[in-house]
Tab-separated table of C-alpha atoms and ligand atoms in Angstrom:
chain	number	residue	atom	x	y	z
A	1	MET	CA	-6.397	-12.527	-33.718
A	2	PHE	CA	-7.798	-13.063	-30.220
A	3	GLU	CA	-9.842	-10.330	-28.624
A	4	PHE	CA	-9.406	-9.353	-25.015
A	5	ALA	CA	-12.465	-9.753	-22.807
A	6	ASP	CA	-14.524	-6.572	-22.446
A	7	ARG	CA	-13.434	-6.124	-18.836
A	8	VAL	CA	-9.800	-6.185	-19.885
A	9	LYS	CA	-10.533	-3.689	-22.645
A	10	ARG	CA	-12.057	-1.415	-20.007
A	11	LEU	CA	-8.763	-1.237	-18.072
A	12	PRO	CA	-7.296	2.275	-18.364
A	13	PRO	CA	-4.109	2.751	-20.377
A	14	TYR	CA	-0.982	2.114	-18.405
A	15	LEU	CA	0.121	5.684	-17.856
A	16	PHE	CA	3.466	4.801	-16.358
A	17	ALA	CA	4.470	3.001	-19.554
A	18	GLU	CA	5.833	6.101	-21.305
A	19	VAL	CA	7.918	7.122	-18.302
A	20	GLU	CA	9.198	3.563	-17.930
A	21	LYS	CA	10.154	3.464	-21.603
A	22	VAL	CA	12.183	6.679	-21.271
A	23	MET	CA	13.784	5.287	-18.072
A	24	ARG	CA	14.878	2.166	-19.933
A	25	GLU	CA	16.286	4.246	-22.799
A	26	LYS	CA	18.239	6.472	-20.430
A	27	LYS	CA	19.682	3.465	-18.612
A	28	ALA	CA	20.602	1.817	-21.949
A	29	GLN	CA	22.430	5.013	-22.912
A	30	GLY	CA	24.457	4.658	-19.717
A	31	ILE	CA	22.877	7.766	-18.182
A	32	ASP	CA	22.989	7.881	-14.396
A	33	LEU	CA	19.303	7.807	-13.564
A	34	ILE	CA	18.139	8.356	-9.980
A	35	SER	CA	14.933	6.380	-9.635
A	36	LEU	CA	12.580	7.793	-7.028
A	37	SER	CA	9.589	6.287	-8.747
A	38	ILE	CA	9.128	2.744	-7.538
A	39	GLY	CA	7.705	1.841	-4.146
A	40	ASP	CA	10.129	-0.981	-3.579
A	41	PRO	CA	12.492	-0.647	-0.592
A	42	ASP	CA	16.231	-0.477	-1.304
A	43	LEU	CA	16.937	-1.574	2.292
A	44	PRO	CA	17.647	-5.290	2.894
A	45	PRO	CA	15.442	-7.711	4.806
A	46	PRO	CA	16.502	-7.957	8.481
A	47	PRO	CA	18.838	-10.824	9.492
A	48	VAL	CA	16.016	-12.598	11.355
A	49	VAL	CA	14.166	-12.977	8.032
A	50	VAL	CA	17.242	-14.052	6.050
A	51	GLU	CA	18.184	-16.664	8.657
A	52	ALA	CA	14.620	-17.973	8.890
A	53	LEU	CA	14.400	-18.203	5.093
A	54	LYS	CA	17.563	-20.301	4.963
A	55	SER	CA	16.385	-22.740	7.605
A	56	GLU	CA	12.726	-22.978	6.553
A	57	VAL	CA	13.582	-23.516	2.884
A	58	ALA	CA	16.050	-26.226	3.899
A	59	ASP	CA	13.337	-28.050	5.852
A	60	LEU	CA	11.939	-30.480	3.298
A	61	LYS	CA	8.599	-30.668	5.111
A	62	ASN	CA	7.910	-27.081	4.046
A	63	HIS	CA	7.414	-27.687	0.339
A	64	ASN	CA	3.902	-29.117	0.135
A	65	TYR	CA	0.638	-27.254	-0.472
A	66	SER	CA	-0.482	-25.014	2.322
A	67	LEU	CA	-4.084	-24.738	3.558
A	68	SER	CA	-6.094	-22.212	1.515
A	69	GLN	CA	-6.613	-20.012	4.536
A	70	GLY	CA	-2.976	-20.270	5.625
A	71	GLU	CA	-0.992	-22.398	8.066
A	72	PRO	CA	-2.433	-22.448	11.616
A	73	GLU	CA	1.051	-21.497	12.928
A	74	PHE	CA	1.111	-18.402	10.707
A	75	ARG	CA	-2.417	-17.361	11.666
A	76	GLN	CA	-1.517	-17.803	15.322
A	77	ALA	CA	1.455	-15.449	14.841
A	78	VAL	CA	-0.825	-12.948	13.073
A	79	SER	CA	-3.326	-13.112	15.921
A	80	GLU	CA	-0.574	-12.512	18.515
A	81	TRP	CA	0.873	-9.652	16.452
A	82	CYS	CA	-2.534	-7.972	16.167
A	83	LYS	CA	-2.975	-8.252	19.925
A	84	LYS	CA	0.463	-6.785	20.685
A	85	ARG	CA	0.440	-4.117	18.017
A	86	PHE	CA	-3.194	-2.902	18.085
A	87	ARG	CA	-4.668	-4.598	21.183
A	88	ILE	CA	-7.296	-6.269	19.002
A	89	ASP	CA	-8.539	-9.856	19.133
A	90	VAL	CA	-8.675	-11.839	15.904
A	91	ALA	CA	-9.447	-15.559	15.867
A	92	GLN	CA	-8.044	-18.117	13.421
A	93	ASP	CA	-11.184	-17.954	11.262
A	94	GLU	CA	-10.866	-14.173	11.063
A	95	ILE	CA	-7.454	-14.398	9.362
A	96	ILE	CA	-6.272	-15.446	5.908
A	97	ALA	CA	-2.735	-15.678	4.483
A	98	LEU	CA	-2.207	-13.887	1.155
A	99	LEU	CA	0.285	-13.979	-1.687
A	100	GLY	CA	0.844	-10.270	-1.093
A	101	SER	CA	-1.983	-7.933	-0.201
A	102	LYS	CA	-2.466	-6.990	-3.865
A	103	GLU	CA	-4.175	-10.262	-4.769
A	104	GLY	CA	-6.250	-10.124	-1.590
A	105	LEU	CA	-7.559	-6.670	-2.502
A	106	ALA	CA	-8.529	-7.960	-5.947
A	107	ASN	CA	-9.943	-11.312	-4.830
A	108	VAL	CA	-12.101	-9.956	-2.008
A	109	ALA	CA	-14.014	-7.971	-4.623
A	110	ARG	CA	-14.352	-11.068	-6.785
A	111	ALA	CA	-16.040	-12.741	-3.821
A	112	PHE	CA	-18.588	-9.991	-3.171
A	113	VAL	CA	-18.994	-7.562	-6.086
A	114	ASN	CA	-21.647	-8.354	-8.702
A	115	ALA	CA	-21.700	-6.862	-12.202
A	116	GLY	CA	-22.879	-3.263	-11.940
A	117	ASP	CA	-22.283	-2.918	-8.185
A	118	HIS	CA	-20.720	0.375	-7.213
A	119	VAL	CA	-17.315	0.392	-5.545
A	120	LEU	CA	-16.017	3.508	-3.778
A	121	VAL	CA	-12.449	4.168	-4.841
A	122	PRO	CA	-10.323	7.003	-3.445
A	123	ASP	CA	-8.792	9.300	-6.066
A	124	PRO	CA	-5.799	9.358	-6.120
A	125	SER	CA	-5.123	5.818	-4.962
A	126	TYR	CA	-3.190	2.604	-5.458
A	127	PRO	CA	-4.505	1.570	-8.921
A	128	VAL	CA	-5.462	-1.973	-7.851
A	129	TYR	CA	-8.764	-0.805	-6.240
A	130	ASN	CA	-9.991	0.744	-9.477
A	131	ASN	CA	-8.595	-1.796	-11.899
A	132	ALA	CA	-8.201	-5.285	-10.405
A	133	SER	CA	-10.862	-4.976	-7.693
A	134	THR	CA	-13.502	-3.067	-9.632
A	135	ILE	CA	-13.084	-3.188	-13.421
A	136	LEU	CA	-11.905	-6.798	-13.558
A	137	ASN	CA	-14.946	-7.795	-11.488
A	138	ASP	CA	-17.389	-5.858	-13.698
A	139	GLY	CA	-18.073	-3.359	-10.919
A	140	VAL	CA	-18.528	0.373	-11.387
A	141	ALA	CA	-15.893	2.566	-9.762
A	142	VAL	CA	-17.232	5.660	-7.999
A	143	SER	CA	-14.494	8.115	-7.234
A	144	MET	CA	-14.010	9.599	-3.757
A	145	PRO	CA	-11.748	12.643	-4.253
A	146	LEU	CA	-8.861	12.978	-1.818
A	147	LEU	CA	-8.237	16.713	-1.711
A	148	GLU	CA	-5.270	18.460	-0.185
A	149	GLU	CA	-7.549	20.909	1.676
A	150	ASN	CA	-9.207	17.915	3.415
A	151	GLY	CA	-5.898	16.339	4.383
A	152	PHE	CA	-6.338	13.821	1.540
A	153	LYS	CA	-9.290	12.230	3.343
A	154	PRO	CA	-12.541	11.534	1.467
A	155	ASP	CA	-15.674	13.430	2.439
A	156	VAL	CA	-17.637	10.343	3.419
A	157	GLU	CA	-20.767	12.392	4.134
A	158	ALA	CA	-20.847	13.570	0.507
A	159	VAL	CA	-21.015	10.007	-0.828
A	160	HIS	CA	-24.297	8.650	-2.259
A	161	PRO	CA	-24.436	5.127	-0.866
A	162	GLU	CA	-27.057	3.717	-3.284
A	163	LYS	CA	-25.821	0.638	-5.139
A	164	VAL	CA	-22.506	0.772	-3.248
A	165	LYS	CA	-21.297	-2.697	-2.261
A	166	MET	CA	-17.743	-2.036	-1.231
A	167	MET	CA	-15.371	0.792	-0.376
A	168	PHE	CA	-11.599	1.015	-0.221
A	169	LEU	CA	-9.627	3.125	2.210
A	170	ASN	CA	-5.867	3.192	2.635
A	171	TYR	CA	-4.023	4.962	5.459
A	172	PRO	CA	-1.129	5.578	5.823
A	173	ASN	CA	-1.821	6.505	2.230
A	174	ASN	CA	-0.100	5.709	-1.009
A	175	PRO	CA	0.503	8.015	-2.881
A	176	THR	CA	-0.201	11.072	-0.668
A	177	GLY	CA	1.573	9.970	2.530
A	178	ALA	CA	-1.516	11.156	4.473
A	179	THR	CA	-2.484	9.625	7.799
A	180	VAL	CA	-5.749	9.576	9.736
A	181	ASP	CA	-6.892	9.507	13.328
A	182	LYS	CA	-9.452	7.241	14.944
A	183	LYS	CA	-12.165	9.914	14.643
A	184	PHE	CA	-12.057	9.567	10.863
A	185	LEU	CA	-12.012	5.779	11.074
A	186	LYS	CA	-15.055	5.852	13.364
A	187	GLN	CA	-16.930	7.966	10.824
A	188	ALA	CA	-15.986	5.539	8.035
A	189	VAL	CA	-17.132	2.510	10.055
A	190	GLU	CA	-20.440	4.201	10.925
A	191	PHE	CA	-21.017	5.047	7.260
A	192	ALA	CA	-20.287	1.459	6.214
A	193	ARG	CA	-22.542	0.018	8.926
A	194	GLU	CA	-25.437	2.357	8.189
A	195	ASN	CA	-25.333	1.510	4.490
A	196	ASP	CA	-24.324	-2.170	4.537
A	197	ILE	CA	-21.077	-1.480	2.730
A	198	ILE	CA	-18.042	-3.760	2.885
A	199	LEU	CA	-15.102	-1.697	4.093
A	200	CYS	CA	-11.732	-2.859	2.741
A	201	TYR	CA	-9.035	-1.134	4.752
A	202	ASP	CA	-5.558	-1.309	3.238
A	203	ASN	CA	-2.976	-0.930	5.998
A	204	ALA	CA	0.105	-1.922	3.942
A	205	TYR	CA	2.156	0.950	5.414
A	206	SER	CA	1.077	0.698	9.051
A	207	GLU	CA	4.653	0.045	10.207
A	208	ILE	CA	6.448	2.737	8.187
A	209	SER	CA	5.903	5.803	10.335
A	210	PHE	CA	7.862	8.680	11.828
A	211	ASP	CA	7.946	11.343	14.525
A	212	GLY	CA	6.116	9.156	17.039
A	213	TYR	CA	3.064	8.603	14.813
A	214	LYS	CA	1.512	5.146	15.256
A	215	ALA	CA	-0.912	4.038	12.562
A	216	PRO	CA	-4.131	2.558	13.943
A	217	SER	CA	-6.004	-0.518	12.741
A	218	ILE	CA	-9.603	0.003	11.669
A	219	LEU	CA	-10.424	-2.987	13.862
A	220	GLU	CA	-9.680	-0.807	16.897
A	221	ILE	CA	-13.000	0.921	16.183
A	222	ASP	CA	-16.113	-0.490	17.912
A	223	GLY	CA	-18.300	-2.365	15.449
A	224	ALA	CA	-15.656	-2.426	12.690
A	225	LYS	CA	-15.669	-6.205	12.562
A	226	ASP	CA	-19.292	-6.114	11.399
A	227	VAL	CA	-18.233	-4.577	8.085
A	228	ALA	CA	-14.465	-4.430	7.709
A	229	ILE	CA	-11.604	-6.493	6.420
A	230	GLU	CA	-8.103	-5.102	6.871
A	231	PHE	CA	-5.142	-5.921	4.649
A	232	HIS	CA	-1.605	-6.089	6.019
A	233	SER	CA	1.570	-6.839	4.170
A	234	LEU	CA	5.036	-7.925	5.206
A	235	SER	CA	6.415	-6.491	1.943
A	236	LYS	CA	7.398	-3.036	3.174
A	237	THR	CA	7.730	-3.776	6.889
A	238	PHE	CA	10.376	-6.449	6.351
A	239	ASN	CA	11.668	-5.385	2.899
A	240	ILE	CA	10.510	-8.603	1.235
A	241	THR	CA	8.319	-7.326	-1.604
A	242	GLY	CA	9.373	-10.207	-3.875
A	243	ASP	CA	8.697	-12.981	-1.367
A	244	ARG	CA	4.918	-12.375	-1.490
A	245	ILE	CA	3.480	-12.746	1.963
A	246	ALA	CA	0.643	-10.768	3.499
A	247	PHE	CA	-2.611	-11.359	5.361
A	248	ALA	CA	-6.105	-10.067	5.873
A	249	VAL	CA	-7.971	-9.907	9.181
A	250	GLY	CA	-11.516	-8.995	10.072
A	251	ASN	CA	-15.119	-9.982	9.482
A	252	LYS	CA	-15.428	-13.777	9.405
A	253	GLN	CA	-17.798	-13.840	6.438
A	254	LEU	CA	-15.520	-11.576	4.398
A	255	ILE	CA	-12.551	-13.793	5.232
A	256	SER	CA	-14.522	-16.897	4.271
A	257	GLY	CA	-15.593	-15.340	0.927
A	258	LEU	CA	-12.009	-14.472	0.149
A	259	THR	CA	-10.912	-17.997	1.124
A	260	LYS	CA	-13.604	-19.493	-1.120
A	261	VAL	CA	-12.382	-17.516	-4.147
A	262	LYS	CA	-8.704	-18.100	-3.472
A	263	SER	CA	-9.122	-21.828	-2.953
A	264	GLN	CA	-10.330	-22.009	-6.570
A	265	ILE	CA	-7.481	-19.894	-7.930
A	266	ASP	CA	-4.274	-20.343	-5.946
A	267	SER	CA	-3.013	-22.524	-3.167
A	268	GLY	CA	-1.745	-19.801	-0.880
A	269	PRO	CA	1.787	-18.726	0.044
A	270	SER	CA	4.444	-21.407	0.456
A	271	VAL	CA	4.617	-23.050	3.861
A	272	TYR	CA	8.214	-21.865	4.332
A	273	ILE	CA	7.417	-18.193	3.725
A	274	GLN	CA	4.532	-18.409	6.192
A	275	LYS	CA	6.900	-19.838	8.786
A	276	VAL	CA	9.423	-17.083	8.049
A	277	ALA	CA	6.655	-14.496	8.327
A	278	ALA	CA	5.547	-15.946	11.672
A	279	LYS	CA	9.106	-15.517	12.997
A	280	ALA	CA	9.290	-11.986	11.565
A	281	LEU	CA	6.015	-10.953	13.231
A	282	SER	CA	7.173	-12.419	16.533
A	283	THR	CA	10.018	-9.846	16.638
A	284	TYR	CA	7.370	-7.474	18.010
A	285	LYS	CA	7.511	-7.750	21.773
A	286	ASN	CA	4.873	-5.063	22.363
A	287	ASP	CA	3.204	-2.298	20.330
A	288	LYS	CA	6.588	-0.697	19.539
A	289	PRO	CA	8.509	-1.520	16.363
A	290	PRO	CA	11.453	-3.906	16.755
A	291	ASP	CA	14.950	-2.388	16.556
A	292	PHE	CA	15.652	-3.037	12.866
A	293	LEU	CA	12.404	-1.323	11.932
A	294	LYS	CA	13.183	1.670	14.137
A	295	GLU	CA	16.494	1.932	12.260
A	296	ASN	CA	14.806	1.670	8.840
A	297	ASN	CA	12.212	4.270	9.731
A	298	LYS	CA	14.976	6.577	10.941
A	299	ILE	CA	16.654	6.223	7.544
A	300	TYR	CA	13.399	6.987	5.690
A	301	ALA	CA	12.737	9.982	7.944
A	302	GLU	CA	16.192	11.433	7.206
A	303	ARG	CA	15.641	10.974	3.472
A	304	ARG	CA	12.196	12.536	3.757
A	305	ASP	CA	13.607	15.543	5.594
A	306	VAL	CA	16.358	16.246	3.055
A	307	LEU	CA	13.911	15.983	0.162
A	308	VAL	CA	11.070	18.014	1.690
A	309	GLU	CA	13.473	20.703	2.889
A	310	ARG	CA	14.993	21.081	-0.584
A	311	LEU	CA	11.648	21.039	-2.413
A	312	CYS	CA	10.374	23.737	-0.047
A	313	SER	CA	13.475	25.819	-0.638
A	314	MET	CA	12.703	25.612	-4.376
A	315	GLY	CA	9.403	27.359	-3.598
A	316	TYR	CA	7.102	24.328	-3.447
A	317	LYS	CA	4.596	23.726	-0.685
A	318	CYS	CA	5.384	20.206	0.330
A	319	PRO	CA	3.825	18.567	3.395
A	320	THR	CA	6.054	16.370	5.551
A	321	PRO	CA	4.469	12.893	5.644
A	322	LYS	CA	4.218	11.193	9.039
A	323	ALA	CA	4.173	7.751	7.436
A	324	THR	CA	4.909	5.754	4.237
A	325	PHE	CA	8.043	6.269	2.169
A	326	TYR	CA	6.365	8.659	-0.261
A	327	VAL	CA	6.492	12.417	-0.716
A	328	TRP	CA	3.552	13.832	-2.688
A	329	LEU	CA	4.365	17.097	-4.376
A	330	ASN	CA	1.924	19.554	-5.905
A	331	CYS	CA	4.013	20.396	-8.970
A	332	LYS	CA	1.521	23.066	-10.088
A	333	CYS	CA	1.423	21.723	-13.656
A	334	SER	CA	0.715	18.522	-15.588
A	335	SER	CA	2.267	15.611	-13.722
A	336	ILE	CA	3.286	13.895	-16.959
A	337	GLU	CA	5.049	17.025	-18.206
A	338	PHE	CA	6.782	17.578	-14.871
A	339	ALA	CA	7.901	13.942	-14.585
A	340	THR	CA	9.151	13.952	-18.186
A	341	LYS	CA	11.092	17.166	-17.531
A	342	LEU	CA	12.702	15.644	-14.430
A	343	LEU	CA	13.636	12.572	-16.449
A	344	SER	CA	15.609	14.783	-18.810
A	345	ALA	CA	17.722	15.678	-15.747
A	346	GLY	CA	18.124	12.012	-14.810
A	347	VAL	CA	15.527	11.897	-12.008
A	348	ALA	CA	12.579	9.503	-12.232
A	349	VAL	CA	9.409	10.211	-10.232
A	350	THR	CA	5.873	8.856	-10.669
A	351	PRO	CA	3.326	11.141	-12.352
A	352	GLY	CA	0.308	11.530	-10.078
A	353	ILE	CA	-2.217	11.108	-12.897
A	354	GLY	CA	-1.391	7.393	-12.796
A	355	PHE	CA	-3.175	7.279	-9.402
A	356	GLY	CA	-6.323	9.056	-10.612
A	357	GLU	CA	-7.568	12.363	-11.994
A	358	HIS	CA	-7.034	14.171	-8.720
A	359	GLY	CA	-3.361	13.338	-8.968
A	360	ALA	CA	-3.067	15.216	-12.267
A	361	ASN	CA	-0.966	18.041	-10.792
A	362	TYR	CA	1.125	15.985	-8.402
A	363	VAL	CA	4.144	13.746	-8.585
A	364	ARG	CA	5.166	11.020	-6.132
A	365	PHE	CA	8.736	10.687	-4.896
A	366	SER	CA	9.691	7.332	-3.354
A	367	LEU	CA	12.283	7.543	-0.600
A	368	THR	CA	13.847	4.288	-1.731
A	369	GLN	CA	17.306	5.636	-2.570
A	370	PRO	CA	20.176	6.535	-0.224
A	371	LYS	CA	20.196	10.061	1.227
A	372	GLU	CA	23.159	11.095	-0.942
A	373	ARG	CA	21.272	10.144	-4.099
A	374	ILE	CA	18.230	12.109	-2.926
A	375	ILE	CA	20.456	15.135	-2.324
A	376	GLU	CA	21.944	14.703	-5.797
A	377	ALA	CA	18.424	14.374	-7.292
A	378	SER	CA	17.390	17.589	-5.520
A	379	LYS	CA	20.408	19.398	-6.961
A	380	ARG	CA	19.512	18.230	-10.440
A	381	ILE	CA	15.902	19.355	-10.019
A	382	ALA	CA	16.986	22.729	-8.675
A	383	ALA	CA	19.395	23.225	-11.591
A	384	LEU	CA	16.661	22.252	-14.049
A	385	LEU	CA	14.197	24.697	-12.513
A	386	SER	CA	16.932	27.320	-12.002
A	387	CYS	CA	16.387	27.410	-8.239
A	388	ALA	CA	19.062	27.729	-5.606
A	389	VAL	CA	19.159	25.080	-2.877
B	1	PLP	C1	-1.298	0.903	-0.813
B	1	PLP	C2	-0.740	-0.407	-1.185
B	1	PLP	N1	-1.441	-1.497	-0.885
B	1	PLP	C3	-1.004	-2.721	-1.210
B	1	PLP	C4	0.196	-2.892	-1.869
B	1	PLP	C5	0.591	-4.283	-2.264
B	1	PLP	O1	1.604	-4.784	-1.531
B	1	PLP	P1	1.918	-6.359	-1.537
B	1	PLP	O2	1.100	-6.983	-2.617
B	1	PLP	O3	3.376	-6.446	-1.803
B	1	PLP	O4	1.516	-6.851	-0.185
B	1	PLP	C6	0.970	-1.787	-2.190
B	1	PLP	C7	2.239	-1.951	-2.908
B	1	PLP	O5	2.875	-1.038	-3.338
B	1	PLP	C8	0.488	-0.509	-1.849
B	1	PLP	O6	1.161	0.593	-2.131
């Protein structure tokens, strides 16, 4: 009876729906399904967060509206964290609190993208850049292929900057697990500055890293603040995906545009979760991760190693990611077919096509199950493909 708006009709079909439907059916049939598909940590929030939640929720002063840009106390904690972690200076008016970085990524485009503006979107990538940020703001997505031979980095020099208003970059990268160095970030900042492009840098996985790798902030690059806004999330760092707390830092005008849009739409994260988040961020005493995070990253690294080792022994070429809790496998065939086949063996992975055309022959494994379950999943895959592991 009611028609969806044209921009909603332009949203691509939800490619994960079929896999999710089969997952539900399998679970309903009582089949033991090992889900390596969802990027939602199985590890609990650290005690410091649980304790702070209890006390801040119990404080009755913490249940009124927050300021649209976030509580000053929270922004102060963000500023101190940025200084300790990346040695960068961000002032109160260069910070905004978010209800998760997802809405921030969508709303920043609403503040700056006009109908018909081009938006550079990595392919494959987190679908929000293409769908919520671009299509739902009547922008035109221009794909930047992330190819394995280029280390899953876009070839920025190959991009035609005409009509481009905004670009998205995300490292450590979902879904490929790729990381970058400051040389690449410098090139990206120069490109954005030369062409007056807003650079949205999604750093949601900056704290999930292994083997001594430390993810940089784009704001460590000279001149980045002229063009960049960086998105951080407490979701994966503190295992609180459902509590919805994140922040953006960077160019003052970009922060103020985002604040303007958000003040018309939502009223920001609850005061208590901002206070909890401030306490969580203050567990960083210097640029090193606090102990609980070191432990979590050790667990992810062990899971990563057992999975990568087994996939390689099945004959796949599978890079070992230095960050994120994802393993991106070139399955050498259609990702939907491969994922559906694995489901028949009780293993759920995410088909890469859901992240863009260049993911068509890849699947993403999430390391969000205990090591034993990952070993069991590997055995099932090996049996299915008749490989020995
Ligand atoms: C690359 C990337 N950015 C942002 C997000 C959003 O995280 P949140 O909205 O929980 O902060 C995710 C979540 O999976 C993600 O993978």
